[in-house]
Amino acid sequence: MMTLKPSFSFFFFFLFSFMAGTIRAQNTGSTIPVNVGVILDFDDWVGRMWLSCINMSLVDFYAAHGHYKTRLFLHARDSKNDVIGAAAAATDLITNVGALAIIGPTTSRQANFVIELGEKAQVPIISFTASVPSLTSIKRPYFFRSTETDKTQVKAIAAIVQNFGWREAVPIYVDDDYGVGILPYLVASLQAVDTNVPHQSAISPWASDADILEELYKLKTMQTRVFIVHMLPSLGTRLFTKAKEAGMMDIGYVWIMTDGMTNLLNLLNDSDIDSMQGVLGVRPYIPKTKELKDFRLRWKRKLHRDHPNMVDADLDIYGWLAYDATMALAMAVEQVAGTTTNLGIKEANVSSNLVRLETVGVSKNGHKLSQALSSISFRGLTGDFRFVNQQLQSSAIQIVNINGVVEAKGIGFWTPTKGIFKRWKFNSTTSASSTSQSKLATIMWPGEPTSVPKGWEIPTNGTKLRIGVPVKDGFTEFVKVTRNPKTNATKVTGYCIDVFNAVMDRLPYDVSYDYVPFVNSEGESAGTYNDLIYQVYLGKFDAVVGDVTILANRSNYVDFAMPYSESGISMVVPVKDTKNDNALIFLKPFKLDLWVTTLCSFVIIGFVVWVLEHRINKDFRGPPSQQAGTSLWFAFSTIVFSQREKVINNLARIVVIIWSLVVLIITQSYTASLSSLLTVQQLQPAITDITELIRNREVVGYHKDSFVKDILRGLGFQDFQLLSYTSPQECDELLSKGSQNGGVAAVFDQFPAVKLILARNCSNYTSIEARTFMSRFPNQKNISSNIQQFKTGGFGFAFPLGSPLVPDVSRAILKVTEDEDDMMGRIEDEWLSAKSICAAHTNSFSSSSLGVSSFWVLFAITGGTSLLALTTYITMFVHQHWEDLRPYDSMWGRIVNLFRIFNQKDSKWHTFRKSEANNGDNLSDHSYGERQAASSALHEGSVENVDLNPTEQANKDVATFNIDIEPTNPNQVMPTSTGIYHGTN
């Protein structure tokens, strides 16, 4: 509570300042006096202090602008800290005084009514203290706010909350227009940064200390520890004094003040400041300029000269704003005076001398003055002063920390464009979206710790967290509840319990909790897992720990931490020894598309090799049937690499090398796949298709009280097809009997539970994951959409909606999972994996056949190489025989001739030249009679049946033959094709 009291002489100091301005105006004969009203609360000395700033503003302004023809004449009225008093003062100033404008009033509640009078009389109302946003929610052209609106500071407060990652905050506000007016904007700003407002605390302006203490104790029992205080110092100082008494100014608490208190910190005494240590506050940032420093010194010097005992008095930001607002009004009045000579009020028609609201007159120049105020712009004590839509242009928000009794420590700034930053001269790359806490200077929190409070605590109601756990007969490896009949003590163990204990040990703070079994009065399970989850929603449990699956419908009632187990549902079925005697099993390693593609590739490769070898390789010549057979034989013989035909063309050799590599890979893959089929298929699941179970109306099993039952119903199973089990032993019995003998054909359960089932008898059962049997019917939309429900979120811990434990527990789960000592693995080994050797043998039993997709790269390389070889060969061939095509005029003729040339042997190829030479040598070995017969046949012109080596030449259907027969006698003359015979040496 403020204790500074001004002396009676101090009041006369302000009165003297007020009269000085008016006397100056009256003594200037050439000036025009303009009546201006001032409505402030003079019950305390703050209002009179603001009035002194208004008077000093006029003195300074007219001292610098002595040539101006207007002088503001102030008429001060006391609102008596009351709405009616402010309304009466405004009515008097407008009606009786004829005020052209009114400065004030003090509070937003008073301003709301005065603004309506100003709108009716067209008299501008300039308030430097009314900050409630709703005052400008509608268009009011005659209301000017020369202070920051609360809309700006709530965004800065939300940025602070986001910066430190606090997920909840509780506003504590005064229950009047000033406090309630900010609430919608504060809540909206907090929700915009994902911060919940679980409670709102309203304190009456007339609340006693006992009332305040009662409300604080109520807040203390809640888990939220971040409080935002919005009230004036008269109530706020009492609140912090009682908060310290209640132990709420200790370690772990966070207090943030709005500018209602932060702007007036310099007016508080030391005891009030001492009770607020560690509190954060926001206020408009006012640069410490030379002009501001000089003004403060002049104000203090005059105060000390007139009142030596008041050395501790100081101005607040509202005094500076009043100084600038008055100067802006003086400028606007001078601007209006240049356009008119009458600055009075137009009288309304009144029938009596009584002042009535409905008879308030209308200003003759109010509209002009409003326009003039909107255009005023200058550099004042508080910085750049300019109205934008009748609102003072927003500046930066300064964030302060009360750390000591001298002055609040500035720790950073906030602007709408840059967010939070530490220094005023910041880098242009500073991002408002960053949440780095280094953007603020070091903060001393309540209780004087330097570490950031987490913003919440376990409620201090004297009880520990009540952790609900399920009670069941089977699958006790997850959760097992045992009760000592002598001591009636309950012991809870299991995989889920050990994981939860390990996670809670990794939290950065201590949390006390007790496990509470979910049982009825008889000690039996009190309901299903959904019922257990709902108890958290009702507030009977603070959390639930167990083999609880994260599901979408459950998340409507609780918040889950991140899962700590594998997710999904599997189908467990018996296995059977199915040694495959199928005669066509050799076809199963490849899918049909791969068989067809491979066959086509053989044909294409044979064709490519034939094209490249046809003109130069005698192995690829002969009748058409011979050529086709040789080409296909050559291509298919590459399977076993037994081709006998030699490849001469280098392009063909490249194609064959690439194709041989592809054939090698394909054959090896075929061998491996066939081997796998002949071995793995010895043990096959009895059922792999869920549609088969539905179609044959087989009975299937599910874990009792599990959500799996609803999923199976959605898939199309009828109630008579569903049979529940409670333990792995009972599940084994049902599977071993079979559906025809009172058992089940398959069971459905979550993956961790399936591990336990298989661990007990993995040689007789196997599991098929949901994604495997989902692929069995991709075209059946109804079943496929229901199968999607088999994708669950795994096991998770459940907490109340909005619980601040959730993110911390999720981070702790990651720490346990990523622990270097493999704590999670050791827990699983103790409860699950130690007995589940065959759990790793879970097979999806998807098709092992290979398709084109497995070898498409190889086929692409082969096809590309073959196409490139063909293109190169054809280009060279056409270029080589281009001259032979010129005599033909038509394109068809050229094409026919080109194919005729292609069908001929290439006699210029080195293999044929070598062959001719070899044939000549062979002729020398013939008998003389054979050579003589050949010679006679040549003379007789009949050579068709002679087995020689002719060279065919197409020239008008005439064939010329060269006979190279080596004589036995070197000097013997032999006949040639020209009829002359020469001997050879």
Coordinates of N, CA and C in Angstrom, one line a residue, residues 637-744:
S637 N 20.3 -70.4 -74.9 CA 21.5 -71.2 -74.4 C 22.3 -70.4 -73.4
T638 N 22.1 -69.0 -73.4 CA 22.9 -68.2 -72.4 C 22.4 -68.5 -71.0
I639 N 21.3 -69.2 -70.8 CA 20.8 -69.5 -69.4 C 21.9 -70.4 -68.7
V640 N 22.4 -71.4 -69.5 CA 23.5 -72.3 -68.9 C 24.8 -72.0 -69.5
F641 N 24.9 -70.8 -70.3 CA 26.2 -70.4 -70.8 C 26.8 -71.5 -71.7
S642 N 26.0 -72.1 -72.6 CA 26.5 -73.2 -73.4 C 26.4 -72.8 -74.9
Q643 N 26.3 -71.6 -75.3 CA 26.2 -71.2 -76.7 C 27.5 -71.5 -77.4
R644 N 27.3 -72.2 -78.6 CA 28.4 -72.6 -79.4 C 28.8 -71.6 -80.5
E645 N 27.8 -70.8 -81.0 CA 28.0 -69.9 -82.0 C 28.9 -68.7 -81.5
K646 N 29.9 -68.4 -82.4 CA 30.8 -67.3 -82.0 C 30.2 -66.0 -82.4
V647 N 30.4 -65.0 -81.6 CA 30.0 -63.6 -81.9 C 31.1 -62.8 -82.4
I648 N 31.0 -62.2 -83.6 CA 32.1 -61.5 -84.3 C 32.0 -60.0 -84.1
N649 N 30.8 -59.5 -84.2 CA 30.6 -58.0 -84.2 C 30.9 -57.5 -82.7
N650 N 31.7 -56.5 -82.6 CA 32.0 -56.0 -81.2 C 30.7 -55.4 -80.5
L651 N 29.8 -54.8 -81.3 CA 28.5 -54.4 -80.7 C 27.8 -55.6 -80.1
A652 N 27.7 -56.7 -80.9 CA 27.0 -57.9 -80.4 C 27.7 -58.4 -79.2
R653 N 29.0 -58.4 -79.1 CA 29.8 -58.9 -78.0 C 29.4 -58.1 -76.7
I654 N 29.2 -56.7 -76.8 CA 28.9 -55.9 -75.7 C 27.5 -56.3 -75.2
V655 N 26.5 -56.5 -76.2 CA 25.2 -56.9 -75.8 C 25.2 -58.2 -75.1
V656 N 25.9 -59.2 -75.6 CA 25.9 -60.5 -75.0 C 26.6 -60.5 -73.6
I657 N 27.6 -59.7 -73.4 CA 28.2 -59.6 -72.1 C 27.2 -59.0 -71.0
I658 N 26.6 -57.9 -71.4 CA 25.6 -57.4 -70.5 C 24.5 -58.4 -70.2
W659 N 24.0 -59.0 -71.2 CA 22.9 -60.0 -71.0 C 23.3 -61.2 -70.2
S660 N 24.5 -61.6 -70.4 CA 25.0 -62.8 -69.6 C 25.1 -62.4 -68.1
L661 N 25.5 -61.2 -67.8 CA 25.5 -60.8 -66.4 C 24.0 -60.7 -65.8
V662 N 23.1 -60.2 -66.6 CA 21.7 -60.2 -66.2 C 21.2 -61.6 -66.0
V663 N 21.5 -62.5 -66.9 CA 21.0 -63.9 -66.8 C 21.6 -64.6 -65.5
L664 N 22.9 -64.3 -65.3 CA 23.5 -64.8 -64.1 C 22.8 -64.4 -62.8
I665 N 22.5 -63.1 -62.7 CA 21.8 -62.6 -61.5 C 20.4 -63.2 -61.4
I666 N 19.7 -63.3 -62.5 CA 18.3 -63.9 -62.5 C 18.3 -65.3 -62.1
T667 N 19.2 -66.1 -62.6 CA 19.3 -67.5 -62.3 C 19.6 -67.8 -60.9
Q668 N 20.6 -67.0 -60.3 CA 21.0 -67.1 -58.9 C 19.8 -66.8 -58.0
S669 N 19.1 -65.7 -58.4 CA 17.9 -65.3 -57.6 C 16.8 -66.4 -57.6
Y670 N 16.6 -67.0 -58.8 CA 15.7 -68.0 -58.9 C 16.0 -69.2 -58.0
T671 N 17.3 -69.6 -58.0 CA 17.8 -70.7 -57.2 C 17.5 -70.4 -55.7
A672 N 17.9 -69.2 -55.3 CA 17.7 -68.8 -53.8 C 16.2 -68.8 -53.4
S673 N 15.4 -68.2 -54.3 CA 14.0 -68.2 -54.0 C 13.3 -69.5 -53.9
L674 N 13.7 -70.4 -54.8 CA 13.2 -71.8 -54.8 C 13.6 -72.5 -53.6
S675 N 14.9 -72.3 -53.2 CA 15.3 -73.0 -52.0 C 14.6 -72.5 -50.8
S676 N 14.3 -71.2 -50.7 CA 13.5 -70.7 -49.6 C 12.1 -71.3 -49.6
L677 N 11.5 -71.4 -50.7 CA 10.1 -71.9 -50.8 C 10.1 -73.4 -50.3
L678 N 11.1 -74.1 -50.7 CA 11.2 -75.6 -50.3 C 11.5 -75.8 -48.9
T679 N 12.0 -74.8 -48.2 CA 12.4 -75.0 -46.8 C 11.4 -74.3 -45.9
V680 N 11.1 -72.9 -46.1 CA 10.2 -72.2 -45.2 C 8.8 -72.7 -45.3
Q681 N 8.4 -73.2 -46.4 CA 7.0 -73.6 -46.5 C 6.7 -74.9 -45.8
Q682 N 7.8 -75.5 -45.1 CA 7.5 -76.6 -44.3 C 6.5 -76.3 -43.2
L683 N 6.7 -75.0 -42.6 CA 5.8 -74.5 -41.5 C 5.1 -73.3 -42.0
Q684 N 3.8 -73.5 -42.2 CA 3.0 -72.4 -42.7 C 1.8 -72.2 -41.8
P685 N 1.4 -70.9 -41.7 CA 0.2 -70.7 -40.8 C -1.0 -71.4 -41.4
A686 N -1.9 -71.9 -40.5 CA -3.1 -72.6 -41.0 C -4.0 -71.6 -41.7
I687 N -4.0 -70.3 -41.3 CA -4.8 -69.3 -41.9 C -4.0 -68.0 -42.1
T688 N -4.1 -67.4 -43.3 CA -3.4 -66.2 -43.5 C -4.3 -65.1 -44.0
D689 N -5.5 -65.4 -44.2 CA -6.5 -64.4 -44.7 C -7.7 -64.3 -43.8
I690 N -7.8 -63.0 -43.3 CA -8.9 -62.8 -42.4 C -10.3 -62.9 -43.1
T691 N -10.3 -62.7 -44.4 CA -11.6 -62.8 -45.1 C -12.1 -64.3 -45.1
E692 N -11.1 -65.2 -45.0 CA -11.4 -66.6 -44.9 C -12.2 -66.9 -43.6
L693 N -11.7 -66.3 -42.5 CA -12.4 -66.5 -41.3 C -13.8 -65.9 -41.3
I694 N -13.9 -64.8 -41.9 CA -15.3 -64.2 -41.9 C -16.2 -64.9 -42.8
R695 N -15.7 -65.4 -44.0 CA -16.5 -66.1 -44.9 C -16.9 -67.5 -44.4
N696 N -16.0 -68.2 -43.7 CA -16.3 -69.5 -43.2 C -17.0 -69.5 -41.8
R697 N -17.2 -68.2 -41.3 CA -17.9 -68.1 -40.0 C -17.2 -68.8 -38.9
E698 N -15.8 -68.7 -39.0 CA -15.0 -69.3 -38.0 C -15.1 -68.5 -36.6
V699 N -14.8 -69.2 -35.5 CA -14.8 -68.5 -34.2 C -13.4 -68.0 -34.0
V700 N -13.3 -66.8 -33.5 CA -12.0 -66.2 -33.2 C -12.0 -65.7 -31.8
G701 N -10.8 -65.5 -31.2 CA -10.7 -65.1 -29.8 C -10.1 -63.7 -29.6
Y702 N -10.4 -63.1 -28.5 CA -9.9 -61.8 -28.1 C -9.7 -61.7 -26.6
H703 N -8.9 -60.8 -26.2 CA -8.7 -60.6 -24.8 C -9.9 -60.0 -24.1
K704 N -10.3 -60.5 -23.0 CA -11.5 -60.0 -22.3 C -11.3 -58.6 -21.9
D705 N -12.4 -57.8 -22.1 CA -12.5 -56.4 -21.8 C -11.6 -55.5 -22.7
S706 N -11.1 -56.1 -23.8 CA -10.3 -55.4 -24.7 C -11.1 -54.7 -25.8
F707 N -10.5 -53.6 -26.3 CA -11.2 -52.9 -27.4 C -11.2 -53.6 -28.7
V708 N -10.4 -54.7 -28.7 CA -10.3 -55.5 -30.0 C -11.7 -56.1 -30.3
K709 N -12.5 -56.4 -29.4 CA -13.8 -56.9 -29.7 C -14.6 -56.0 -30.6
D710 N -14.6 -54.7 -30.3 CA -15.3 -53.8 -31.1 C -14.7 -53.7 -32.6
I711 N -13.4 -53.8 -32.7 CA -12.8 -53.8 -34.0 C -13.2 -55.1 -34.8
L712 N -13.3 -56.2 -34.1 CA -13.7 -57.4 -34.8 C -15.1 -57.4 -35.3
R713 N -16.0 -56.7 -34.5 CA -17.3 -56.5 -34.9 C -17.4 -55.6 -36.2
G714 N -16.6 -54.6 -36.2 CA -16.5 -53.7 -37.3 C -16.0 -54.4 -38.6
L715 N -15.2 -55.4 -38.4 CA -14.7 -56.2 -39.6 C -15.8 -57.1 -40.2
G716 N -16.8 -57.4 -39.4 CA -17.9 -58.3 -39.9 C -18.1 -59.5 -39.1
F717 N -17.4 -59.7 -38.1 CA -17.6 -60.9 -37.2 C -18.9 -60.7 -36.4
Q718 N -19.6 -61.8 -36.3 CA -20.8 -61.8 -35.5 C -20.5 -62.2 -34.0
D719 N -21.4 -61.9 -33.2 CA -21.1 -62.1 -31.7 C -20.9 -63.6 -31.5
F720 N -21.6 -64.5 -32.2 CA -21.4 -65.9 -31.9 C -20.0 -66.4 -32.4
Q721 N -19.3 -65.6 -33.2 CA -18.0 -65.9 -33.7 C -16.9 -65.4 -32.7
L722 N -17.2 -64.7 -31.7 CA -16.3 -64.1 -30.8 C -16.2 -64.8 -29.5
L723 N -15.0 -65.2 -29.0 CA -14.9 -65.9 -27.8 C -13.7 -65.2 -27.0
S724 N -13.9 -64.9 -25.8 CA -12.9 -64.2 -25.0 C -12.0 -65.1 -24.2
Y725 N -10.8 -64.7 -23.9 CA -9.9 -65.4 -23.0 C -9.3 -64.4 -22.0
T726 N -8.8 -64.8 -20.9 CA -8.2 -63.9 -19.9 C -6.7 -64.1 -19.7
S727 N -6.1 -65.2 -20.2 CA -4.7 -65.5 -19.9 C -4.1 -66.2 -21.1
P728 N -2.8 -66.2 -21.2 CA -2.1 -67.0 -22.2 C -2.4 -68.5 -22.2
Q729 N -2.6 -69.0 -21.0 CA -2.9 -70.4 -20.8 C -4.3 -70.7 -21.5
E730 N -5.3 -69.9 -21.2 CA -6.6 -70.1 -21.8 C -6.6 -69.9 -23.3
C731 N -5.8 -68.9 -23.7 CA -5.6 -68.7 -25.2 C -5.0 -70.0 -25.9
D732 N -4.1 -70.6 -25.2 CA -3.4 -71.8 -25.7 C -4.5 -72.9 -25.8
E733 N -5.3 -73.1 -24.8 CA -6.3 -74.1 -24.9 C -7.3 -73.9 -26.0
L734 N -7.7 -72.7 -26.2 CA -8.7 -72.4 -27.3 C -8.1 -72.6 -28.7
L735 N -6.8 -72.3 -28.9 CA -6.2 -72.5 -30.2 C -6.0 -74.0 -30.4
S736 N -5.6 -74.7 -29.4 CA -5.3 -76.1 -29.6 C -6.6 -76.9 -29.9
K737 N -7.7 -76.5 -29.4 CA -9.0 -77.2 -29.7 C -9.4 -77.0 -31.1
G738 N -9.3 -75.8 -31.6 CA -9.7 -75.5 -32.9 C -11.2 -75.0 -32.9
S739 N -11.6 -74.4 -34.0 CA -12.9 -73.8 -34.1 C -14.0 -74.9 -34.1
Q740 N -13.7 -76.0 -34.6 CA -14.7 -77.1 -34.7 C -14.9 -77.8 -33.4
N741 N -14.0 -77.7 -32.5 CA -14.1 -78.4 -31.2 C -14.3 -77.5 -30.0
G742 N -15.0 -76.4 -30.2 CA -15.2 -75.5 -29.1 C -14.1 -74.5 -28.8
G743 N -13.1 -74.5 -29.7 CA -12.1 -73.5 -29.5 C -12.2 -72.4 -30.5
V744 N -11.0 -71.9 -30.9 CA -11.0 -70.8 -31.9 C -10.0 -71.1 -33.0

